[in-house]
């Protein structure tokens, strides 16, 4: 009897406590702030809070292996472009040295033709790779195919460097442009897919690719200077130069096969897979539905997407087309060394410093990052008034007659380009749900390539403006 009374009393006490706890829970739910979808709510947060909530629960990236794999891919992505533009002297002064009027015209506008042959195919293939895909994640298999194509084309470039093309300089030019077209078609697929995969990981892994892009430029600029100093024969320089590119691409290919066996990567890949299976979107969608998905994602990241386009538009309007044709006035170096050090090497080095700075300082946040990026457009007229001498001559007055002022402008261009490109590429994918982060990363990469393509085209208009 006593035991039964005790049980009833205890039950009443338990029920009363449960009711009170339930009322407290309901009150907390009522008072809790209402959160809108991630693409809108997170825009006003501290940038460091944009990471996935359970990152602390994820497996550790031991020895930062996944980070370095993304870094290697960043180096490999821009290897073709950096190799070709840094070999400017080899192409213009060695392979295209024939003094016929047609070849001379090709030589004078070589950087412009190379830019168009490189970036337009890159833009087209990046767009195709973005909007033509199966499932919710970017296809990683395309990375293997793209790298394999690039290796084959660089082998062809080495063979061309070995043969004497003096009697067919014009044909060599067109073959080189054709190689540039196919190299950068592969690069468009490689770059877009890599950014899409990195977007499913924490922010710093996207920045690892951007950092690798600029480290690629530093490495190639240093390699170019070493080859120029160590091998006086331009043919030998070019052979060593392009063989190194093949080796680096093979390393990137090996690194790709390490990625799927890393627990850290598999954790985030499974998160996206689970999110996709739980989402309302069907696994197989029509083209119109896919476009609607991309439109919805773009609307959430449109500020970041436009910003990354403008960052690279300004950068490629100036570098390398304008910057590499700024002639020294009284600086104590040869023209070749001046361009090699203060254009290619300096630009890529300070772009790397900008990338690294974004790891520790994220100012401004995603809401106002467009303000300094817009002001950065003032660098275009600044460089036009330096001693920029296009192949067609110059009629516009030179207002900045200081080599140091041109060098300083190059430092600002490079550092801000590296810093703000890192910020917006990291911000964008973290403003959307995890299951569409890959799509956001690919959209950001597509806008990046669009900025490069339009910037290269605009650099030709700048040459026309100063020589009008």
Short mmCIF file of C-alpha atoms in Angstrom, two decimals:
data_model
loop_
_atom_site.label_atom_id
_atom_site.label_comp_id
_atom_site.label_asym_id
_atom_site.label_seq_id
_atom_site.Cartn_x
_atom_site.Cartn_y
_atom_site.Cartn_z
CA UNK A 1 0.00 0.00 0.00
CA UNK A 2 2.79 2.33 0.96
CA UNK A 3 4.73 1.35 -2.14
CA UNK A 4 1.72 2.02 -4.36
CA UNK A 5 1.13 5.42 -2.73
CA UNK A 6 4.78 6.27 -3.26
CA UNK A 7 4.61 5.31 -6.91
CA UNK A 8 1.54 7.40 -7.53
CA UNK A 9 3.08 10.37 -5.81
CA UNK A 10 6.31 9.94 -7.72
CA UNK A 11 4.39 9.64 -10.95
CA UNK A 12 2.49 12.83 -10.22
CA UNK A 13 5.75 14.60 -9.44
CA UNK A 14 7.32 13.34 -12.66
CA UNK A 15 4.30 14.34 -14.74
CA UNK A 16 4.27 17.76 -13.15
CA UNK A 17 7.96 18.26 -13.93
CA UNK A 18 7.42 17.13 -17.53
CA UNK A 19 4.54 19.56 -17.95
CA UNK A 20 6.64 22.42 -16.55
CA UNK A 21 9.58 21.53 -18.84
CA UNK A 22 7.23 21.33 -21.81
CA UNK A 23 5.86 24.79 -21.00
CA UNK A 24 9.40 26.19 -20.72
CA UNK A 25 10.32 24.61 -24.09
CA UNK A 26 7.24 26.10 -25.73
CA UNK A 27 8.07 29.51 -24.23
CA UNK A 28 11.67 29.32 -25.52
CA UNK A 29 10.46 28.33 -28.96
CA UNK A 30 8.06 31.24 -28.98
CA UNK A 31 10.75 33.72 -27.92
CA UNK A 32 13.45 32.31 -30.25
CA UNK A 33 14.30 34.52 -33.28
CA UNK A 34 12.99 33.41 -36.64
CA UNK A 35 15.81 32.58 -39.05
CA UNK A 36 15.43 33.05 -42.77
CA UNK A 37 17.14 30.78 -45.29
CA UNK A 38 20.96 30.64 -45.03
CA UNK A 39 21.46 32.69 -48.17
CA UNK A 40 19.79 35.70 -46.55
CA UNK A 41 20.34 35.28 -42.81
CA UNK A 42 24.09 34.69 -42.95
CA UNK A 43 24.81 37.78 -45.02
CA UNK A 44 25.00 39.95 -41.90
CA UNK A 45 27.02 37.51 -39.79
CA UNK A 46 30.68 37.65 -38.95
CA UNK A 47 32.57 36.03 -41.84
CA UNK A 48 34.08 33.45 -39.51
CA UNK A 49 30.56 32.26 -38.60
CA UNK A 50 29.78 31.29 -42.20
CA UNK A 51 31.47 27.89 -41.75
CA UNK A 52 29.48 24.70 -41.37
CA UNK A 53 28.16 24.34 -37.83
CA UNK A 54 29.57 20.86 -37.25
CA UNK A 55 33.12 21.50 -38.46
CA UNK A 56 34.42 20.72 -34.96
CA UNK A 57 32.80 17.27 -35.19
CA UNK A 58 34.34 16.46 -38.57
CA UNK A 59 37.41 14.22 -38.88
CA UNK A 60 40.62 16.18 -38.71
CA UNK A 61 42.51 17.01 -41.86
CA UNK A 62 45.66 15.29 -40.64
CA UNK A 63 48.83 17.07 -41.68
CA UNK A 64 46.50 19.33 -43.75
CA UNK A 65 46.75 16.82 -46.60
CA UNK A 66 43.41 17.79 -48.16
CA UNK A 67 44.38 21.47 -47.94
CA UNK A 68 47.64 20.80 -49.78
CA UNK A 69 45.83 18.69 -52.39
CA UNK A 70 43.60 21.69 -53.13
CA UNK A 71 46.69 23.90 -53.18
CA UNK A 72 48.34 21.60 -55.75
CA UNK A 73 45.20 21.70 -57.89
CA UNK A 74 45.27 25.51 -57.69
CA UNK A 75 48.84 25.45 -59.02
CA UNK A 76 47.92 23.00 -61.78
CA UNK A 77 44.81 24.92 -62.87
CA UNK A 78 46.68 28.06 -63.95
CA UNK A 79 49.81 26.25 -65.10
CA UNK A 80 48.92 26.44 -68.86
CA UNK A 81 48.05 30.14 -68.74
CA UNK A 82 51.09 31.13 -66.65
CA UNK A 83 53.44 29.02 -68.77
CA UNK A 84 52.29 30.63 -72.01
CA UNK A 85 52.28 34.27 -70.87
CA UNK A 86 55.62 34.00 -69.07
CA UNK A 87 57.19 32.56 -72.25
CA UNK A 88 56.49 35.87 -74.02
CA UNK A 89 60.16 36.41 -74.95
CA UNK A 90 60.50 32.86 -76.29
CA UNK A 91 57.49 33.27 -78.58
CA UNK A 92 57.96 36.89 -79.68
CA UNK A 93 61.74 37.20 -79.94
CA UNK A 94 62.72 33.65 -80.90
CA UNK A 95 59.94 31.73 -82.64
CA UNK A 96 58.35 34.79 -84.31
CA UNK A 97 61.54 36.66 -85.16
CA UNK A 98 61.00 36.51 -88.93
CA UNK A 99 60.89 40.04 -90.36
CA UNK A 100 57.94 39.67 -92.69
CA UNK A 101 55.08 42.13 -92.29
CA UNK A 102 52.53 39.43 -91.46
CA UNK A 103 54.67 37.73 -88.82
CA UNK A 104 55.62 41.12 -87.36
CA UNK A 105 51.94 41.97 -86.89
CA UNK A 106 51.39 38.63 -85.17
CA UNK A 107 54.39 39.28 -82.95
CA UNK A 108 53.26 42.79 -81.96
CA UNK A 109 49.83 41.54 -80.88
CA UNK A 110 50.90 38.15 -79.60
CA UNK A 111 49.72 38.68 -76.00
CA UNK A 112 46.30 39.84 -77.14
CA UNK A 113 45.84 36.90 -79.53
CA UNK A 114 47.07 34.51 -76.83
CA UNK A 115 44.65 36.00 -74.32
CA UNK A 116 41.67 35.54 -76.65
CA UNK A 117 42.73 32.03 -77.71
CA UNK A 118 43.10 31.09 -74.04
CA UNK A 119 40.25 32.79 -72.22
CA UNK A 120 37.35 32.52 -74.68
CA UNK A 121 37.56 28.69 -74.82
CA UNK A 122 38.09 28.67 -71.05
CA UNK A 123 34.90 30.73 -70.63
CA UNK A 124 32.85 28.51 -72.96
CA UNK A 125 33.93 25.23 -71.37
CA UNK A 126 33.49 26.61 -67.87
CA UNK A 127 29.90 27.51 -68.77
CA UNK A 128 29.22 24.09 -70.29
CA UNK A 129 30.77 22.34 -67.28
CA UNK A 130 28.68 24.46 -64.89
CA UNK A 131 25.26 23.98 -66.46
CA UNK A 132 25.65 20.50 -67.98
CA UNK A 133 26.21 18.09 -65.13
CA UNK A 134 24.63 15.00 -63.65
CA UNK A 135 23.46 14.97 -60.05
CA UNK A 136 23.98 17.69 -57.46
CA UNK A 137 27.76 17.65 -57.26
CA UNK A 138 30.38 18.58 -59.86
CA UNK A 139 31.81 15.59 -61.70
CA UNK A 140 35.28 14.85 -60.33
CA UNK A 141 36.00 12.42 -63.21
CA UNK A 142 36.25 15.41 -65.53
CA UNK A 143 39.33 16.59 -63.62
CA UNK A 144 41.26 13.45 -64.63
CA UNK A 145 40.32 13.83 -68.29
CA UNK A 146 41.21 17.55 -68.30
CA UNK A 147 44.66 17.00 -66.76
CA UNK A 148 45.42 14.14 -69.17
CA UNK A 149 44.60 16.38 -72.15
CA UNK A 150 46.83 19.15 -70.80
CA UNK A 151 49.78 16.76 -70.37
CA UNK A 152 49.47 15.57 -73.98
CA UNK A 153 49.32 19.15 -75.30
CA UNK A 154 52.39 20.21 -73.30
CA UNK A 155 54.29 17.27 -74.78
CA UNK A 156 53.36 18.65 -78.21
CA UNK A 157 54.61 22.10 -77.09
CA UNK A 158 57.97 20.60 -76.09
CA UNK A 159 58.27 18.93 -79.50
CA UNK A 160 57.54 22.27 -81.22
CA UNK A 161 60.29 23.89 -79.14
CA UNK A 162 62.79 21.29 -80.39
CA UNK A 163 62.19 21.85 -84.10
CA UNK A 164 63.35 24.79 -86.20
CA UNK A 165 60.28 26.76 -87.32
CA UNK A 166 62.11 29.67 -88.97
CA UNK A 167 60.68 28.91 -92.41
CA UNK A 168 57.13 28.48 -91.14
CA UNK A 169 56.77 31.07 -88.39
CA UNK A 170 53.22 31.94 -89.42
CA UNK A 171 52.16 28.29 -89.26
CA UNK A 172 53.91 27.93 -85.87
CA UNK A 173 51.87 30.85 -84.57
CA UNK A 174 48.57 29.28 -85.58
CA UNK A 175 49.58 25.88 -84.19
CA UNK A 176 50.49 27.56 -80.90
CA UNK A 177 47.13 29.34 -80.79
CA UNK A 178 45.36 26.04 -81.47
CA UNK A 179 47.26 24.39 -78.62
CA UNK A 180 46.30 27.34 -76.37
CA UNK A 181 42.64 26.85 -77.32
CA UNK A 182 42.57 23.16 -76.35
CA UNK A 183 44.75 23.69 -73.28
CA UNK A 184 42.35 26.26 -71.90
CA UNK A 185 39.24 24.29 -72.83
CA UNK A 186 40.62 21.61 -70.53
CA UNK A 187 41.51 24.26 -67.96
CA UNK A 188 37.92 25.57 -67.97
CA UNK A 189 36.63 22.11 -67.02
CA UNK A 190 39.45 21.54 -64.50
CA UNK A 191 39.07 24.89 -62.76
CA UNK A 192 35.30 24.82 -62.59
CA UNK A 193 35.13 21.25 -61.25
CA UNK A 194 37.85 21.87 -58.65
CA UNK A 195 36.12 24.97 -57.25
CA UNK A 196 32.83 23.06 -57.15
CA UNK A 197 34.42 20.28 -55.08
CA UNK A 198 36.23 22.72 -52.76
CA UNK A 199 32.96 24.59 -52.14
CA UNK A 200 31.58 21.58 -50.24
CA UNK A 201 34.49 21.89 -47.76
CA UNK A 202 35.18 24.70 -45.22
CA UNK A 203 36.05 28.14 -46.60
CA UNK A 204 39.82 27.84 -46.35
CA UNK A 205 39.84 24.99 -48.87
CA UNK A 206 38.38 27.23 -51.55
CA UNK A 207 41.05 29.77 -50.64
CA UNK A 208 43.66 27.00 -51.01
CA UNK A 209 42.82 26.82 -54.73
CA UNK A 210 43.00 30.63 -55.11
CA UNK A 211 46.31 30.62 -53.21
CA UNK A 212 47.58 27.85 -55.48
CA UNK A 213 46.59 29.88 -58.55
CA UNK A 214 48.89 32.69 -57.49
CA UNK A 215 51.65 30.39 -56.23
CA UNK A 216 51.60 28.93 -59.73
CA UNK A 217 52.39 32.38 -61.10
CA UNK A 218 55.23 32.89 -58.61
CA UNK A 219 56.74 29.50 -59.39
CA UNK A 220 56.57 30.01 -63.17
CA UNK A 221 57.99 33.55 -62.94
CA UNK A 222 60.95 32.32 -60.88
CA UNK A 223 61.42 29.35 -63.22
CA UNK A 224 61.40 31.69 -66.22
CA UNK A 225 64.07 33.92 -64.67
CA UNK A 226 66.24 30.90 -63.74
CA UNK A 227 65.93 29.43 -67.22
CA UNK A 228 66.82 32.78 -68.78
CA UNK A 229 69.89 33.14 -66.57
CA UNK A 230 71.05 29.51 -66.70
CA UNK A 231 70.42 28.58 -70.32
CA UNK A 232 71.31 31.23 -72.93
CA UNK A 233 69.76 29.19 -75.75
CA UNK A 234 66.02 30.05 -75.96
CA UNK A 235 65.24 26.58 -77.30
CA UNK A 236 66.83 24.88 -74.28
CA UNK A 237 65.05 27.32 -71.97
CA UNK A 238 61.68 26.47 -73.46
CA UNK A 239 62.25 22.69 -73.34
CA UNK A 240 63.13 22.73 -69.62
CA UNK A 241 60.35 25.21 -69.02
CA UNK A 242 57.54 23.15 -70.55
CA UNK A 243 58.83 19.83 -69.19
CA UNK A 244 58.42 21.24 -65.67
CA UNK A 245 54.78 21.98 -66.50
CA UNK A 246 54.25 18.32 -67.43
CA UNK A 247 55.77 17.17 -64.13
CA UNK A 248 53.56 19.51 -62.08
CA UNK A 249 50.41 18.40 -63.88
CA UNK A 250 51.31 14.75 -63.23
CA UNK A 251 51.73 15.57 -59.53
CA UNK A 252 48.28 17.20 -59.55
CA UNK A 253 46.87 14.05 -61.18
CA UNK A 254 48.39 11.88 -58.45
CA UNK A 255 47.04 14.22 -55.77
CA UNK A 256 43.55 13.86 -57.19
CA UNK A 257 43.55 10.11 -56.53
CA UNK A 258 44.48 10.70 -52.87
CA UNK A 259 41.42 12.85 -52.22
CA UNK A 260 38.63 10.19 -52.16
CA UNK A 261 40.45 8.06 -49.55
CA UNK A 262 40.80 10.91 -47.02
CA UNK A 263 38.28 10.63 -44.14
CA UNK A 264 38.02 14.41 -43.93
CA UNK A 265 36.93 14.68 -47.55
CA UNK A 266 34.62 11.65 -47.34
CA UNK A 267 32.84 13.22 -44.36
CA UNK A 268 31.87 16.37 -46.25
CA UNK A 269 31.10 14.44 -49.43
CA UNK A 270 28.68 12.22 -47.48
CA UNK A 271 27.06 15.31 -45.95
CA UNK A 272 26.27 16.66 -49.39
CA UNK A 273 25.01 13.26 -50.54
CA UNK A 274 22.69 12.98 -47.53
CA UNK A 275 21.47 16.56 -47.96
CA UNK A 276 20.71 15.87 -51.62
CA UNK A 277 18.80 12.68 -50.81
CA UNK A 278 16.75 14.53 -48.18
CA UNK A 279 16.03 17.54 -50.37
CA UNK A 280 12.77 17.94 -52.22
CA UNK A 281 14.54 18.28 -55.55
CA UNK A 282 14.45 15.14 -57.70
CA UNK A 283 17.77 13.48 -58.52
CA UNK A 284 16.99 13.72 -62.22
CA UNK A 285 15.86 17.14 -63.39
CA UNK A 286 15.06 18.72 -66.71
CA UNK A 287 17.22 21.48 -68.17
CA UNK A 288 14.64 24.14 -67.18
CA UNK A 289 14.57 22.84 -63.60
CA UNK A 290 18.37 22.84 -63.48
CA UNK A 291 18.43 26.43 -64.71
CA UNK A 292 15.90 27.39 -62.04
CA UNK A 293 18.11 25.82 -59.37
CA UNK A 294 21.12 27.77 -60.62
CA UNK A 295 19.05 30.96 -60.72
CA UNK A 296 17.92 30.45 -57.12
CA UNK A 297 21.51 29.85 -56.00
CA UNK A 298 22.78 32.84 -57.98
CA UNK A 299 20.23 35.18 -56.38
CA UNK A 300 21.61 34.26 -52.96
CA UNK A 301 25.24 34.90 -53.93
CA UNK A 302 24.80 37.57 -56.60
CA UNK A 303 26.83 40.22 -54.73
CA UNK A 304 29.76 37.82 -54.34
CA UNK A 305 29.45 36.56 -57.93
CA UNK A 306 29.47 40.08 -59.41
CA UNK A 307 32.37 41.02 -57.12
CA UNK A 308 34.54 38.10 -58.24
CA UNK A 309 33.80 39.01 -61.86
CA UNK A 310 34.86 42.63 -61.31
CA UNK A 311 38.01 41.71 -59.37
CA UNK A 312 39.30 39.62 -62.26
CA UNK A 313 38.01 42.03 -64.91
CA UNK A 314 40.14 44.83 -63.45
CA UNK A 315 43.13 42.54 -62.89
CA UNK A 316 43.17 41.04 -66.40
CA UNK A 317 42.51 44.42 -68.03
CA UNK A 318 45.92 45.44 -66.69
CA UNK A 319 47.88 42.21 -66.24
CA UNK A 320 49.61 41.00 -68.31
CA UNK A 321 48.60 42.94 -71.46
CA UNK A 322 49.19 46.47 -70.15
CA UNK A 323 51.69 45.83 -67.34
CA UNK A 324 54.08 43.75 -69.47
CA UNK A 325 54.25 46.60 -72.01
CA UNK A 326 55.12 49.34 -69.52
CA UNK A 327 58.63 50.38 -70.45
CA UNK A 328 61.17 51.40 -67.85
CA UNK A 329 62.35 54.99 -67.99
CA UNK A 330 65.58 54.99 -66.00
CA UNK A 331 65.44 51.86 -63.84
CA UNK A 332 68.88 50.10 -63.75
CA UNK A 333 67.76 46.79 -65.32
CA UNK A 334 67.29 45.46 -68.83
CA UNK A 335 63.78 45.61 -70.24
CA UNK A 336 63.45 41.81 -70.07
CA UNK A 337 64.52 41.62 -66.41
CA UNK A 338 62.38 44.64 -65.49
CA UNK A 339 59.24 42.96 -66.88
CA UNK A 340 60.20 39.54 -65.52
CA UNK A 341 60.78 40.79 -61.98
CA UNK A 342 58.38 43.69 -61.50
CA UNK A 343 55.54 42.46 -63.69
CA UNK A 344 55.29 38.66 -63.53
CA UNK A 345 57.21 37.79 -60.36
CA UNK A 346 56.14 40.80 -58.30
CA UNK A 347 52.50 40.50 -59.36
CA UNK A 348 52.19 36.83 -58.41
CA UNK A 349 54.19 37.22 -55.20
CA UNK A 350 52.00 40.02 -53.83
CA UNK A 351 48.85 38.23 -55.00
CA UNK A 352 49.96 35.28 -52.82
CA UNK A 353 50.47 37.66 -49.87
CA UNK A 354 46.94 38.94 -50.45
CA UNK A 355 45.62 35.37 -50.43
CA UNK A 356 47.43 34.58 -47.19
CA UNK A 357 46.21 37.77 -45.51
CA UNK A 358 42.60 36.75 -46.13
CA UNK A 359 43.17 33.70 -43.90
CA UNK A 360 43.59 35.99 -40.88
CA UNK A 361 41.77 39.21 -41.77
CA UNK A 362 38.31 39.20 -43.34
CA UNK A 363 37.37 42.85 -43.75
CA UNK A 364 34.90 43.91 -44.94
CA UNK A 365 32.27 41.22 -44.49
CA UNK A 366 30.17 39.74 -47.30
CA UNK A 367 27.63 42.59 -47.20
CA UNK A 368 30.02 45.48 -47.95
CA UNK A 369 32.92 43.78 -49.74
CA UNK A 370 31.74 45.35 -53.00
CA UNK A 371 32.78 48.88 -51.89
CA UNK A 372 36.62 48.50 -52.00
CA UNK A 373 36.30 46.19 -55.01
CA UNK A 374 34.48 48.92 -56.94
CA UNK A 375 37.10 51.53 -55.94
CA UNK A 376 39.80 49.18 -57.23
CA UNK A 377 38.60 50.01 -60.76
CA UNK A 378 40.53 53.29 -60.49
CA UNK A 379 43.71 51.30 -61.13
CA UNK A 380 42.81 51.03 -64.84
CA UNK A 381 43.27 54.75 -65.64
CA UNK A 382 46.28 54.84 -63.30
CA UNK A 383 48.16 52.29 -65.44
CA UNK A 384 47.09 53.93 -68.69
CA UNK A 385 48.92 57.11 -67.66
CA UNK A 386 52.11 55.18 -66.87
CA UNK A 387 54.68 54.58 -69.63
CA UNK A 388 52.52 51.95 -71.34
CA UNK A 389 53.85 51.39 -74.87
CA UNK A 390 51.72 49.00 -76.97
CA UNK A 391 53.13 47.57 -80.20
CA UNK A 392 51.07 50.03 -82.26
CA UNK A 393 52.67 53.08 -80.59
CA UNK A 394 51.25 55.65 -78.16
CA UNK A 395 49.62 59.04 -78.70
CA UNK A 396 48.15 59.59 -75.21
CA UNK A 397 50.37 61.68 -72.94
CA UNK A 398 52.36 59.87 -70.25
CA UNK A 399 51.49 61.57 -66.93
CA UNK A 400 53.19 59.15 -64.53
CA UNK A 401 56.86 59.23 -65.50
CA UNK A 402 58.20 57.16 -62.62
CA UNK A 403 59.22 53.51 -62.72
CA UNK A 404 58.66 53.30 -58.97
CA UNK A 405 55.10 54.58 -59.32
CA UNK A 406 54.38 51.85 -61.89
CA UNK A 407 55.92 49.23 -59.58
CA UNK A 408 53.85 50.53 -56.65
CA UNK A 409 50.68 50.37 -58.74
CA UNK A 410 51.53 46.78 -59.64
CA UNK A 411 51.92 45.88 -55.96
CA UNK A 412 48.51 47.40 -55.11
CA UNK A 413 46.89 45.65 -58.10
CA UNK A 414 48.34 42.27 -57.12
CA UNK A 415 47.76 42.43 -53.36
CA UNK A 416 44.17 43.65 -53.58
CA UNK A 417 43.44 41.17 -56.37
CA UNK A 418 44.68 38.25 -54.26
CA UNK A 419 42.96 39.48 -51.10
CA UNK A 420 39.51 40.30 -52.47
CA UNK A 421 39.36 37.33 -54.84
CA UNK A 422 39.98 35.07 -51.84
CA UNK A 423 37.32 36.78 -49.73
CA UNK A 424 34.51 36.61 -52.28
CA UNK A 425 35.38 33.07 -53.41
CA UNK A 426 35.18 31.95 -49.76
CA UNK A 427 32.05 33.92 -48.90
CA UNK A 428 29.88 32.80 -51.83
CA UNK A 429 29.44 29.04 -51.25
CA UNK A 430 28.83 29.54 -47.52
CA UNK A 431 25.76 31.71 -48.11
CA UNK A 432 23.74 28.75 -49.37
CA UNK A 433 22.60 25.36 -48.11
CA UNK A 434 25.25 22.57 -48.05
CA UNK A 435 23.50 20.53 -50.76
CA UNK A 436 23.87 23.39 -53.29
CA UNK A 437 27.29 24.63 -52.13
CA UNK A 438 28.88 22.80 -55.08
CA UNK A 439 26.63 24.66 -57.51
CA UNK A 440 27.51 27.95 -55.79
CA UNK A 441 31.23 27.17 -56.12
CA UNK A 442 30.85 26.42 -59.81
CA UNK A 443 28.88 29.65 -60.37
CA UNK A 444 31.63 31.61 -58.61
CA UNK A 445 34.27 29.88 -60.76
CA UNK A 446 32.26 30.66 -63.90
CA UNK A 447 32.07 34.35 -62.90
CA UNK A 448 35.82 34.28 -62.23
CA UNK A 449 36.49 32.98 -65.75
CA UNK A 450 34.03 35.53 -67.17
CA UNK A 451 36.00 38.29 -65.44
CA UNK A 452 39.25 36.98 -66.92
CA UNK A 453 37.79 36.73 -70.43
CA UNK A 454 36.19 40.19 -70.44
CA UNK A 455 39.30 41.67 -68.84
CA UNK A 456 41.58 40.25 -71.53
CA UNK A 457 39.27 41.59 -74.26
CA UNK A 458 39.12 45.01 -72.59
CA UNK A 459 42.92 45.18 -72.40
CA UNK A 460 42.97 45.27 -76.20
CA UNK A 461 40.60 48.27 -76.15
CA UNK A 462 42.97 49.97 -73.71
CA UNK A 463 45.80 49.54 -76.24
CA UNK A 464 43.60 51.14 -78.88
CA UNK A 465 42.70 54.02 -76.55
CA UNK A 466 46.27 55.06 -75.86
CA UNK A 467 47.27 54.85 -79.53
CA UNK A 468 44.15 56.46 -81.03
#
